[in-house]
Every structure is written in C-alpha cells, then in structure tokens.
XYZ file of C-alpha atoms in Angstrom:
654
model
C -179.318 -221.189 71.534
C -180.623 -223.230 74.454
C -177.456 -225.343 74.353
C -175.294 -222.228 74.638
C -177.321 -220.959 77.622
C -176.892 -224.299 79.425
C -173.150 -224.242 78.696
C -172.836 -220.711 80.116
C -174.826 -221.702 83.192
C -172.616 -224.760 83.802
C -169.520 -222.609 83.376
C -170.819 -220.030 85.861
C -171.687 -222.758 88.374
C -168.203 -224.263 87.980
C -166.562 -220.895 88.577
C -168.679 -220.290 91.687
C -167.862 -223.734 93.055
C -164.161 -223.178 92.389
C -164.273 -219.876 94.257
C -166.079 -221.503 97.181
C -163.500 -224.316 97.248
C -160.666 -221.783 97.244
C -162.242 -219.829 100.107
C -162.741 -223.020 102.137
C -159.108 -224.013 101.607
C -157.902 -220.568 102.625
C -160.132 -220.658 105.692
C -158.808 -224.069 106.726
C -155.221 -223.045 106.077
C -155.664 -219.939 108.190
C -156.962 -221.877 111.187
C -154.542 -224.767 110.836
C -151.495 -222.480 110.776
C -151.389 -222.692 114.554
C -149.726 -226.092 114.207
C -146.665 -224.428 112.695
C -144.220 -223.000 115.187
C -143.977 -219.229 114.907
C -141.926 -216.914 117.046
C -144.258 -214.241 118.227
C -145.451 -212.644 121.382
C -148.546 -214.870 121.576
C -147.333 -218.211 122.818
C -150.698 -219.847 122.232
C -149.865 -219.690 118.529
C -146.558 -221.403 119.166
C -148.079 -224.106 121.355
C -151.273 -225.299 119.722
C -151.731 -228.457 121.775
C -153.493 -227.000 124.779
C -153.132 -228.056 128.412
C -151.623 -231.506 128.865
C -150.671 -233.454 131.985
C -146.981 -233.548 132.858
C -145.047 -236.818 132.514
C -143.700 -237.487 135.979
C -140.402 -238.870 134.700
C -139.564 -235.668 132.798
C -141.113 -232.923 134.911
C -142.058 -234.379 138.285
C -140.217 -233.711 141.526
C -137.542 -236.084 142.807
C -138.841 -237.977 145.819
C -135.301 -238.465 147.145
C -134.966 -234.702 147.618
C -138.475 -233.820 148.781
C -137.315 -233.658 152.395
C -134.954 -230.713 151.753
C -136.194 -227.141 152.213
C -134.493 -223.729 152.020
C -133.556 -222.341 155.412
C -130.853 -219.673 155.569
C -131.815 -217.851 158.751
C -129.176 -217.608 161.481
C -129.087 -220.617 163.769
C -126.930 -218.925 166.394
C -125.352 -215.542 167.160
C -122.172 -215.225 165.168
C -119.497 -212.963 166.648
C -118.500 -209.555 165.333
C -115.972 -206.981 166.568
C -117.159 -204.762 169.406
C -116.721 -201.473 167.597
C -117.320 -200.007 164.147
C -114.167 -199.942 162.050
C -115.124 -197.729 159.112
C -116.504 -197.842 155.577
C -115.831 -200.229 152.699
C -116.535 -199.226 149.126
C -115.954 -201.589 146.203
C -115.621 -201.623 142.429
C -116.622 -204.851 140.679
C -115.415 -205.792 137.212
C -116.696 -208.707 135.166
C -119.859 -210.318 133.884
C -123.101 -211.144 135.634
C -121.902 -214.290 137.409
C -118.841 -212.497 138.815
C -120.965 -209.577 139.993
C -123.455 -211.850 141.751
C -120.730 -213.820 143.506
C -118.635 -210.754 144.416
C -121.494 -208.920 146.134
C -122.186 -211.929 148.377
C -118.500 -212.120 149.311
C -118.375 -208.377 149.992
C -121.222 -208.531 152.495
C -119.511 -211.386 154.321
C -116.240 -209.410 154.400
C -118.021 -206.322 155.737
C -119.538 -208.411 158.518
C -116.171 -210.020 159.247
C -114.506 -206.600 159.605
C -117.555 -204.988 161.252
C -117.559 -202.249 158.642
C -120.314 -200.293 156.932
C -120.647 -201.364 153.322
C -121.258 -198.740 150.680
C -123.483 -200.002 147.846
C -120.976 -201.626 145.426
C -120.237 -200.039 142.072
C -120.695 -202.286 139.044
C -118.218 -200.896 136.561
C -119.958 -202.266 133.490
C -123.075 -200.274 134.432
C -121.595 -196.917 135.355
C -122.969 -193.876 133.614
C -119.644 -193.454 131.840
C -120.624 -196.547 129.832
C -123.633 -194.716 128.410
C -126.457 -196.350 130.380
C -129.649 -194.520 131.194
C -129.331 -191.622 133.628
C -132.370 -193.087 135.374
C -130.152 -195.649 137.115
C -127.102 -195.650 139.272
C -124.557 -198.419 138.959
C -126.057 -200.936 141.410
C -129.674 -200.026 140.732
C -129.253 -200.919 137.055
C -129.609 -204.570 138.085
C -130.759 -204.785 141.692
C -133.304 -203.300 144.074
C -131.317 -201.101 146.463
C -134.076 -200.775 149.079
C -134.537 -204.549 149.257
C -130.769 -205.054 149.523
C -130.440 -202.644 152.432
C -133.542 -203.723 154.373
C -133.008 -207.472 153.973
C -129.522 -207.245 155.501
C -130.253 -204.609 158.131
C -129.734 -207.084 160.984
C -126.471 -208.388 159.547
C -124.512 -205.520 157.987
C -124.907 -201.743 157.922
C -125.293 -200.673 154.281
C -125.408 -197.093 152.981
C -125.912 -195.698 149.515
C -122.797 -193.519 149.630
C -120.026 -192.141 151.774
C -120.641 -189.043 153.904
C -119.930 -185.812 152.074
C -116.563 -185.107 153.699
C -115.322 -188.627 153.046
C -116.647 -188.483 149.510
C -114.505 -185.455 148.761
C -111.464 -187.154 150.273
C -112.091 -190.209 148.102
C -112.087 -188.058 144.977
C -108.650 -186.832 146.005
C -107.491 -190.464 146.398
C -106.690 -190.137 150.093
C -107.894 -193.622 151.024
C -106.034 -196.894 150.414
C -107.364 -199.538 148.054
C -106.728 -203.268 147.962
C -107.216 -205.818 145.210
C -107.544 -209.208 146.929
C -106.376 -212.314 145.158
C -108.797 -214.945 143.978
C -110.290 -216.836 146.954
C -108.640 -214.719 149.637
C -108.822 -216.206 153.131
C -110.531 -214.594 156.139
C -107.075 -214.303 157.738
C -105.987 -212.046 154.872
C -108.748 -209.559 155.653
C -108.132 -209.670 159.394
C -104.354 -209.276 159.165
C -103.924 -207.174 156.008
C -107.111 -205.193 155.384
C -108.404 -204.534 158.896
C -105.327 -202.526 160.062
C -105.593 -200.256 156.999
C -109.320 -199.848 157.568
C -108.862 -199.001 161.263
C -106.253 -196.411 160.382
C -107.943 -194.628 157.465
C -111.600 -195.406 158.380
C -112.312 -195.905 154.667
C -110.886 -198.507 152.300
C -111.632 -199.477 148.732
C -111.742 -203.023 147.389
C -111.291 -203.693 143.676
C -112.599 -207.086 142.539
C -111.683 -208.522 139.140
C -112.035 -212.295 139.358
C -115.468 -212.565 140.947
C -114.169 -214.146 144.159
C -112.763 -211.967 146.914
C -113.357 -214.585 149.631
C -112.698 -218.302 149.586
C -115.661 -220.536 148.935
C -115.364 -222.994 151.832
C -114.927 -221.246 155.187
C -113.861 -222.831 158.493
C -116.537 -224.460 160.625
C -116.408 -221.523 163.053
C -117.642 -219.251 160.255
C -120.638 -221.373 159.327
C -123.008 -218.446 159.903
C -121.097 -216.465 157.289
C -122.043 -219.128 154.753
C -125.705 -218.649 155.625
C -125.176 -214.915 155.311
C -124.001 -215.502 151.754
C -127.205 -217.426 151.074
C -129.345 -214.637 152.503
C -127.559 -212.165 150.253
C -127.756 -214.245 147.068
C -131.256 -215.679 147.416
C -133.132 -213.033 149.426
C -131.374 -209.647 149.471
C -130.157 -209.540 145.859
C -133.525 -209.112 144.205
C -133.559 -207.736 140.685
C -135.168 -204.361 140.256
C -138.968 -204.482 139.823
C -138.889 -203.980 136.040
C -136.670 -207.045 135.544
C -138.785 -209.178 137.846
C -142.024 -208.046 136.192
C -140.779 -208.867 132.690
C -139.330 -212.156 133.946
C -142.711 -213.146 135.390
C -144.351 -212.229 132.089
C -141.928 -214.454 130.182
C -142.587 -217.358 132.552
C -146.357 -216.930 132.243
C -146.132 -216.759 128.438
C -144.033 -219.914 128.317
C -146.643 -221.677 130.469
C -149.699 -220.062 128.914
C -151.012 -223.377 127.571
C -150.367 -225.234 130.822
C -147.273 -226.954 129.463
C -143.917 -226.925 131.314
C -140.701 -225.590 129.818
C -137.009 -226.426 130.006
C -134.311 -223.760 130.280
C -131.018 -224.368 128.515
C -127.824 -222.325 128.822
C -125.287 -223.255 126.107
C -122.249 -221.782 127.861
C -120.702 -220.962 124.475
C -118.792 -217.809 125.399
C -115.779 -216.562 123.495
C -113.659 -216.149 126.640
C -114.584 -219.630 127.878
C -113.771 -221.274 124.567
C -110.454 -219.413 124.377
C -109.466 -220.299 127.942
C -110.023 -224.026 127.416
C -108.642 -224.197 123.863
C -111.841 -225.207 122.059
C -111.192 -223.222 118.871
C -111.186 -226.223 116.526
C -114.790 -227.025 117.395
C -115.709 -224.094 115.158
C -114.807 -223.166 111.608
C -113.491 -220.298 109.530
C -113.401 -216.910 111.172
C -114.763 -218.123 114.503
C -111.649 -220.228 115.062
C -109.475 -217.176 114.398
C -111.494 -215.073 116.829
C -111.118 -217.645 119.605
C -107.392 -217.990 118.966
C -106.920 -214.215 119.009
C -108.595 -214.005 122.425
C -106.546 -216.973 123.667
C -103.356 -215.216 122.585
C -104.424 -212.172 124.605
C -104.994 -214.377 127.663
C -101.536 -215.911 127.265
C -99.929 -212.463 127.150
C -101.789 -211.412 130.315
C -100.817 -214.627 132.079
C -104.402 -215.845 132.436
C -103.596 -218.921 130.330
C -100.290 -220.667 130.945
C -100.369 -222.967 127.930
C -99.484 -222.892 124.272
C -101.626 -221.053 121.770
C -102.554 -224.116 119.713
C -103.872 -227.187 121.489
C -105.767 -230.274 120.378
C -109.387 -229.241 120.761
C -110.619 -232.771 120.075
C -108.690 -234.156 123.060
C -109.992 -231.260 125.182
C -113.507 -232.131 124.087
C -113.034 -235.801 124.975
C -111.615 -234.753 128.334
C -114.771 -232.770 129.082
C -113.097 -229.357 129.008
C -115.266 -227.945 126.217
C -118.987 -227.114 126.251
C -121.573 -229.467 124.857
C -122.661 -228.331 121.416
C -126.372 -227.561 120.907
C -126.633 -230.472 118.488
C -125.442 -232.862 121.208
C -127.829 -231.382 123.752
C -130.735 -231.980 121.386
C -129.785 -235.647 121.007
C -129.484 -236.042 124.772
C -132.916 -234.518 125.314
C -134.314 -236.926 122.745
C -132.680 -239.805 124.591
C -134.348 -238.634 127.795
C -137.703 -238.771 126.026
C -138.518 -235.082 125.651
C -140.908 -234.781 122.682
C -140.158 -232.535 119.748
C -142.846 -230.089 120.932
C -141.003 -229.379 124.201
C -140.588 -225.683 124.945
C -136.898 -224.867 125.400
C -135.901 -221.427 126.634
C -132.438 -220.382 125.474
C -130.737 -218.459 128.296
C -127.665 -216.260 128.227
C -126.831 -212.986 126.521
C -124.152 -214.490 124.275
C -124.002 -217.673 122.209
C -120.751 -217.704 120.277
C -121.431 -218.750 116.703
C -124.860 -217.132 116.632
C -128.000 -218.660 115.184
C -126.043 -220.852 112.772
C -124.801 -223.089 115.559
C -128.354 -223.460 116.925
C -129.782 -224.774 113.639
C -129.441 -228.510 114.532
C -131.113 -228.011 117.919
C -133.881 -225.936 116.384
C -134.456 -228.677 113.795
C -135.012 -231.180 116.616
C -136.979 -228.827 118.884
C -138.860 -226.206 116.910
C -140.129 -224.498 120.082
C -136.663 -223.171 120.918
C -137.285 -219.592 122.041
C -135.412 -216.815 123.792
C -136.245 -213.425 125.258
C -136.530 -211.835 121.794
C -139.108 -214.461 120.837
C -141.456 -213.964 123.771
C -140.942 -210.234 124.382
C -141.583 -207.295 122.142
C -138.822 -204.865 121.303
C -140.720 -202.202 123.229
C -140.656 -204.299 126.413
C -136.911 -204.866 126.128
C -136.208 -201.199 125.417
C -138.326 -200.178 128.417
C -136.149 -202.413 130.556
C -133.070 -200.561 129.337
C -134.590 -197.158 130.066
C -134.197 -193.846 128.247
C -130.678 -193.487 126.862
C -128.931 -190.635 125.112
C -128.342 -191.392 121.412
C -124.834 -192.481 120.450
C -123.188 -192.503 117.073
C -123.456 -195.948 115.529
C -120.254 -197.960 115.305
C -121.332 -199.258 111.884
C -120.013 -196.999 109.120
C -122.404 -195.872 106.434
C -121.645 -196.344 102.728
C -120.082 -193.344 101.012
C -122.612 -191.074 99.264
C -122.967 -191.705 95.520
C -121.142 -189.269 93.245
C -122.876 -187.353 90.508
C -121.821 -187.596 86.906
C -120.263 -184.119 87.095
C -118.192 -185.099 90.150
C -116.960 -188.219 88.388
C -115.921 -186.209 85.311
C -114.128 -183.610 87.450
C -112.329 -186.336 89.341
C -111.219 -187.884 86.051
C -109.883 -184.552 84.797
C -107.998 -183.842 88.016
C -106.273 -187.191 87.813
C -103.820 -185.822 85.175
C -102.215 -187.635 82.271
C -102.056 -191.408 82.385
C -98.835 -193.255 81.776
C -98.801 -195.702 78.901
C -99.308 -198.519 79.523
C -101.589 -197.978 82.491
C -100.515 -199.668 85.753
C -102.802 -202.331 87.195
C -105.647 -200.847 89.196
C -105.320 -200.888 92.993
C -107.112 -203.506 95.029
C -110.763 -202.823 95.627
C -111.176 -201.113 99.012
C -113.502 -202.706 101.551
C -115.709 -200.258 103.358
C -116.787 -200.735 106.956
C -120.418 -201.129 105.922
C -119.482 -204.180 103.866
C -118.138 -206.093 106.866
C -120.657 -208.519 108.241
C -120.795 -208.528 112.054
C -118.502 -207.141 114.713
C -115.654 -209.429 113.658
C -115.050 -207.801 110.264
C -111.747 -206.359 111.459
C -110.028 -209.714 111.381
C -109.742 -209.720 107.591
C -107.734 -206.491 107.527
C -105.990 -205.962 110.869
C -103.967 -208.084 113.249
C -105.353 -206.332 116.320
C -108.925 -206.062 117.510
C -110.190 -202.479 117.563
C -110.886 -200.828 120.899
C -114.511 -201.045 122.039
C -116.649 -198.155 120.901
C -119.104 -196.320 123.195
C -121.897 -198.345 121.614
C -120.084 -201.590 122.490
C -119.685 -200.463 126.109
C -123.425 -199.851 126.199
C -124.084 -203.292 124.726
C -121.996 -204.844 127.499
C -124.240 -203.174 130.055
C -127.299 -204.428 128.198
C -125.905 -207.968 128.301
C -125.978 -207.802 132.094
C -129.698 -207.042 131.894
C -130.327 -209.955 129.538
C -128.307 -212.282 131.776
C -130.296 -211.159 134.810
C -133.585 -211.662 132.971
C -132.588 -215.135 131.760
C -131.290 -216.028 135.230
C -134.740 -215.283 136.658
C -136.497 -217.365 133.981
C -134.033 -220.268 134.359
C -134.453 -220.456 138.132
C -138.244 -220.646 137.697
C -138.043 -223.247 134.903
C -139.544 -226.726 135.301
C -136.219 -228.260 134.229
C -132.741 -226.898 133.576
C -129.987 -228.271 131.341
C -126.503 -226.667 131.369
C -124.284 -226.833 128.329
C -121.223 -225.972 130.420
C -120.670 -225.897 134.174
C -117.862 -226.779 136.561
C -115.476 -225.622 133.852
C -112.359 -225.858 136.016
C -111.319 -222.247 135.443
C -111.626 -221.340 139.127
C -114.152 -218.566 138.393
C -117.896 -218.604 139.069
C -119.863 -219.661 136.011
C -123.386 -218.737 135.010
C -124.901 -222.220 134.872
C -123.497 -223.245 138.250
C -125.073 -220.201 139.919
C -128.452 -221.114 138.426
C -128.058 -224.721 139.545
C -127.124 -223.620 143.064
C -130.112 -221.271 143.253
C -132.441 -224.042 142.090
C -130.883 -226.455 144.592
C -131.610 -223.970 147.369
C -135.074 -222.861 146.245
C -136.515 -226.124 144.845
C -134.148 -229.008 145.660
C -136.532 -231.605 144.228
C -136.818 -229.861 140.858
C -135.312 -231.373 137.710
C -131.803 -229.991 137.234
C -129.467 -232.023 135.063
C -125.751 -232.064 135.852
C -124.171 -233.967 132.951
C -120.584 -235.164 133.152
C -119.141 -233.912 129.869
C -116.389 -236.510 129.870
C -118.947 -239.328 130.100
C -121.119 -237.676 127.459
C -118.154 -237.324 125.090
C -117.378 -241.017 125.502
C -120.985 -241.855 124.683
C -120.901 -239.813 121.499
C -117.571 -241.303 120.470
C -119.089 -244.790 120.725
C -122.016 -243.920 118.493
C -120.302 -241.612 116.012
C -121.221 -243.733 112.978
C -124.963 -243.583 113.573
C -125.428 -240.604 115.853
C -128.842 -239.591 114.577
C -130.267 -243.109 114.837
C -128.584 -244.488 117.958
C -129.329 -248.039 119.095
C -131.538 -248.715 122.033
C -128.723 -249.504 124.463
C -127.008 -246.158 123.716
C -130.263 -244.329 124.436
C -130.639 -246.204 127.698
C -127.054 -245.449 128.720
C -127.468 -241.724 128.018
C -130.815 -241.651 129.803
C -129.423 -243.485 132.821
C -126.499 -241.077 133.136
C -128.664 -237.964 132.896
C -131.281 -239.279 135.315
C -128.525 -240.063 137.805
C -127.058 -236.594 137.319
C -130.355 -235.048 138.443
C -130.508 -237.177 141.598
C -128.445 -237.312 144.780
C -125.600 -239.019 142.943
C -125.255 -236.113 140.528
C -125.574 -233.515 143.295
C -122.747 -235.063 145.308
C -120.488 -235.501 142.285
C -121.102 -231.928 141.138
C -120.572 -230.576 144.660
C -117.056 -231.987 144.815
C -116.154 -229.867 141.786
C -118.287 -226.776 142.228
C -118.267 -226.037 145.962
C -114.495 -225.365 146.231
C -114.930 -222.796 143.437
C -118.209 -221.149 144.429
C -120.248 -221.762 147.558
C -123.369 -220.439 145.828
C -123.138 -223.303 143.326
C -123.776 -225.800 146.154
C -125.212 -224.101 149.278
C -125.766 -227.420 151.080
C -125.941 -228.438 153.861
C -125.498 -225.020 155.514
C -128.478 -223.307 153.867
C -131.130 -226.019 154.024
C -132.992 -228.144 156.525
C -134.803 -231.474 156.410
C -138.188 -232.523 157.671
C -138.272 -234.908 160.662
C -139.923 -237.691 158.633
C -137.328 -237.534 155.890
C -135.893 -240.836 154.674
C -132.571 -241.943 156.037
C -129.946 -240.278 153.867
C -126.308 -241.227 154.160
C -124.052 -238.254 154.797
C -121.413 -237.592 152.156
C -118.136 -235.831 152.894
C -115.325 -234.565 150.701
C -111.670 -235.540 150.983
C -111.179 -232.985 153.791
C -114.027 -234.360 155.885
C -116.456 -231.536 155.093
C -120.119 -232.399 154.621
C -121.469 -232.121 151.081
C -124.876 -233.733 151.474
C -126.909 -235.383 154.194
C -125.805 -233.324 157.178
C -128.712 -230.891 157.198
C -130.325 -229.939 160.486
C -134.003 -230.572 161.131
C -136.405 -227.807 160.134
C -137.900 -225.792 163.006
C -141.389 -226.653 164.224
C -143.049 -223.574 162.746
C -141.645 -224.457 159.354
C -142.753 -228.088 159.605
C -146.331 -227.000 160.425
C -146.479 -224.608 157.482
C -145.083 -227.264 155.141
C -147.702 -229.722 156.365
C -150.483 -227.252 155.606
C -149.146 -226.660 152.099
C -148.816 -230.404 151.535
C -152.439 -230.954 152.563
C -153.653 -228.403 150.048
C -151.575 -229.920 147.272
C -152.611 -233.531 147.936
C -155.278 -233.510 145.249
C -155.609 -236.086 142.445
C -153.216 -235.189 139.665
C -152.860 -236.415 136.120
C -150.474 -239.279 135.609
C -147.904 -239.630 132.868
C -148.982 -239.316 129.271
C -147.562 -240.884 126.162
C -149.124 -238.811 123.422
C -146.136 -236.632 122.575
C -143.422 -239.222 123.113
C -141.790 -241.265 120.345
C -143.488 -244.524 119.515
C -140.447 -246.652 120.314
C -140.221 -245.144 123.800
C -143.913 -244.895 124.639
C -143.916 -247.959 126.831
C -140.854 -246.765 128.714
C -142.084 -243.319 129.675
C -144.407 -244.711 132.314
C -141.956 -247.379 133.462
C -138.762 -245.700 134.534
C -137.754 -248.581 136.757
C -138.067 -250.896 133.776
C -135.574 -248.752 131.879
C -133.100 -248.948 134.687
C -133.406 -252.719 134.836
C -132.841 -252.895 131.083
C -129.553 -251.098 131.566
C -128.270 -253.969 133.669
C -128.968 -256.573 131.020
C -126.058 -258.152 129.293
C -125.259 -257.407 125.682
C -126.563 -260.852 124.655
C -130.020 -259.907 125.925
C -130.159 -256.656 123.933
C -131.824 -257.358 120.607
C -130.546 -254.121 119.080
C -126.997 -254.371 120.403
C -124.610 -252.538 118.132
C -120.996 -253.782 117.859
C -119.690 -250.214 117.960
C -121.593 -249.262 121.124
C-alpha cells in the first residue's frame, strides 16, 4: 500500500513537472517569436534587433556631393509679355510620372505665354471614374492651396474659368491643341499664342507626359528653375497623403534602423514596349504580347511583335528582375535583415516574382504591410458602392428544379451525343487576366477597374513620398529609352535635388547583364572577384561618375530626372569639381553657382549642431566573408585593380 502511494506521488510530481516544462517552453516561444519576420502594423515585431549604428559605406552620405545644396529661387528677373493673354486649361492623361512631369511643363508654358493657368484636370481622377465626391480632379493628389500660393509670384493660377467662359467651354467654343512630345518654346509662341490671343481661352490636351522639351535654351534658364519650384515645392501632396507617408517612414525607422526603397519597374506597358515578354512564363508572356500588339497597331511600337527578349535583356533594355536585385544588394554588403520598401502600385507577375528577393531579404515590405486597411481606405475617401466586376457563382438548384429541367429536356436520341464541354464561369477565373483563355480581345475596363486606376495614382504618390525620404534608393528600371518620363527617374531627380549626398544607385543594366552572364553557372555563390566587380560598379553609380553618366541619358528626356546644375548651388569651400558637359556643350555637373551668403550661414549653423560624435561602421549584421571589407572600402577598390593571378578565388568563367 505504501509502495502504491509513493508511485502515485511520483507520477503526480512528473505530471506537474511536465506541465511546468510545457508552460516554460510556450513562454519562451512566445517571446522569441519576435525574431521571425512578420508583416504587421507594428514594425518593432518585424525588426527585433533594436537601434544599431549605420555602416557608413552603405548608408552614409557621399563626401564628394556634400557641397551641393538645393536652390531653385530665381537668380534674375526673367522676361514675360507685357499684357495678359488669356486662360489655359489642360487635360492630362497617363500615370503618375506623366502627370507630375506634365504639370511642371504646363506652368512653364503658362509663364511663357503670360496666361492664367486653370488648375489642370487629371483625367484618371475625374468623378466620372468613380472617385470620392470629396475630391476634385487635381485635389485627389495635390494640395491646391499650396500649388496656388507657392507660384503666386510666377504664374497666375485659378481654380476654374469665370462663369461666362465656363459656359462657352461646355459648348466647345474654344480651340484645343495637343502638342507633340517635347514641343519647343517656338511652337507655343508661333502656334499656340495667336490662338490664345484671339479666343482668350485655349485648351491643351497632354497624352505623353511631355508638352515642353526637357532642355531649354540658355536664355530660358529661369524657366528650368521654375520647373524645379513646381515639382519640388509647389506640387505638395494633399495633407492625408503626406501624413500617411510620414507614418510609414516613422514605422520603417521605428527601431532606429535605416531602410532602402526599391522600385522594380515591372510594368506591363514597359515590358511590352521593350519586348521583354520571354522573361516571363505562361499566361504572363501572352498578356505582354497582347499589349505589344496593341502598341504596334497604334504606332507606338514600330517593330515586329516577336523579338528576342534575351538579347534585349543583355542590351539593357529590360528591367532587372527582383532576384538579380537581391544578389546585387548582397554583393554590396547589405545584410539579410535590411528593411526594403517595395514602391510602385504595380509589379507585373505579382508576389510570385518577388519570392526570390523575399527569400534573401525577409524584411521586404510595402504599403499594405505597414499600413492598416482602414488607413488606406481613409486615404481613398468615401466612395459610392459599385457592382463588383467579379461574377458570382450561379445559385445551386434544388432537387425539384433539377428534375423539372430533366423532364423539359424531351426525349433523348439513342445513342446519346457526347456531352458539351464544361462551361467556365467568371468566378472560376483567377485574376483579371482570365479572359485570355476564352477570348482573343481584352474586355473593356469596368467601372471598378477605372476606380482602381485612380487608386493606383494614390499608391504611386504615397510610395513616391516614402522613396524620396528613404536612406537609400535602388531602381529596377530607369532611363528606359522610351522617351517618356519614368517613375524611378523622377524619384532619383527629386533625391538629387533634395539630398544630393544621399545614397541613390544608378545601375547600368547592360553592365549588370554582362556580370550575370559571366557568373551564370554559380550565380548564388559567386566568386570574390565577381562580388568586387558588382560592388565597384554600384558604388561608382552612386557617385559623381554615375550621376554624369545617368544625366546624359535622362536629362534629354526629363529635366526633373537631373535638375543640375540649374537648381542647385555649391558652398564656397567646396572641393574643386571638374565641370562636365554633354555633346552639345551644355553643363551636366560642376557648373553650379555659389550659394548666397544667408544660405551659407544657415548651413554652417546646421553643420555645427550635427558635428557630434557618431557611431562608426558595424560588422555585426554583415556576412562573415565580407566583415573585414565593410570598414575598408578603399581596400575593396584596391583589390579590384589586382590582376587575376593575385586573386586566390579567381574563377575561369568570371
């Protein structure tokens, strides 16, 4: 009996200890879950490492560009006609980058013609597209009051035409013009101004995003600064967008760690224009080719439908794939815990194409990761409900209905014919591309799709704000050669104006493609010399060398992509920088004027406050094989110059 009591006691003690052990394990698991990346509103759960010092090589400012500062104020009085010529109203078609560029051109045109500019109409955000009645067209994205007041000394801007002229416009009594891409100032003076003087009102319809040429004559230098004042000071997003953008930035930096913004540039229209369909598979290739065929019929593309996408990729005409961007960031030394913000409202291929990048960098987030659905819906505003464009499954039939249907079918022939093919209902089609399996033509956009297009402008504006404020920016596609403004180039130009010394990579896709071709057999474990070559190229792309090379391609297309030297100044004690000119003798870099005295004094005061001891580089999060290099950038560059015989890990295929 005593033996049984001891056995029961031991069993009870064992059960109690097992329960305590289980509770301890659950407790530890609960508090160690912060080390696993989760996509939630609380970024401290995503980033469990706490505040860490920034490695200077990855996040620090570039000393070669510290002397540049934004300065877009007028330097002299630029001439305007002596009398008021009338009103200009405009309709703008296109995406966010075309809208941003077109508005800046419109203000310059209004100043050139000495006309009053009516707030432009953004066609993708008109109320006919189903947006909230709370907003007008322009106010859906931008702050109207800021736009008018910031340009009050340059151009007269009104919210609408006077009542009598408004009625005449409804009756189509005023002429309209649709300027060609990159129209010259002479075109407006000789063609548009006479019509404006005669009718006192003229409409301008802009489709390509560029109604005025990028590089203006030297006599119109003040008009270039006017463009900068419009783009970087007057065109402020409405307060709700700015507030949510600031919240996203603060959440990304909540642990004191910097973040990198990345725009893939994988847009269906872009891929179709450049013939990059074969980079994708299955239905995505068909979708790109269908859009390319449409462009050929409209005359936008003057090539054959099928082209060699691999040769286009090698030539640098196609975007970098997210997988390649992840490998390049690893070559630069960014640790796997780096926060990467995915910008842009559209990434063709969806989440599937981001899987390799997310495997390398688990902290890949976007606006849906750091914002709640309520915050995003508040940004959109109250909208009237629309019928969904996704069809619902047919209601199930009762047994009686099935029997009645069978009886109504009549006598069956013998033998019975083969049954018809199973119909595919709309609800069974996955995604918006389900039409391609049944029809040869893409269906017309539904009202819901028009509303989504307006929403995409909001998401692009929000991501633009976050990308400009980022500690580093990496474009997947810029300087695409299409002749239209592109999203990444506008961000890079804004960063070059606002923080010239910030880290902004400008990779040459042709050079990158050659690098990947040389290491195709062991891409995921590249040799040391490949890593050094990739790192050297990307570091150079972020410096003066990359700025000048990118300017030669981007400035002729969009002035806002490279607003130097017109919209910046240099401090008197700046290092001697050699001026760089293009083939036409125009300055691209190094010809900036000296900053005014009041600006130099204020910069000196700010510099004094910031001259406090700061943390140096750290090696904790960097790969072991690169830990010694992260604090010795100059050593890396010297290694690049070594011959192949001196490289212990030289690969014959590299």
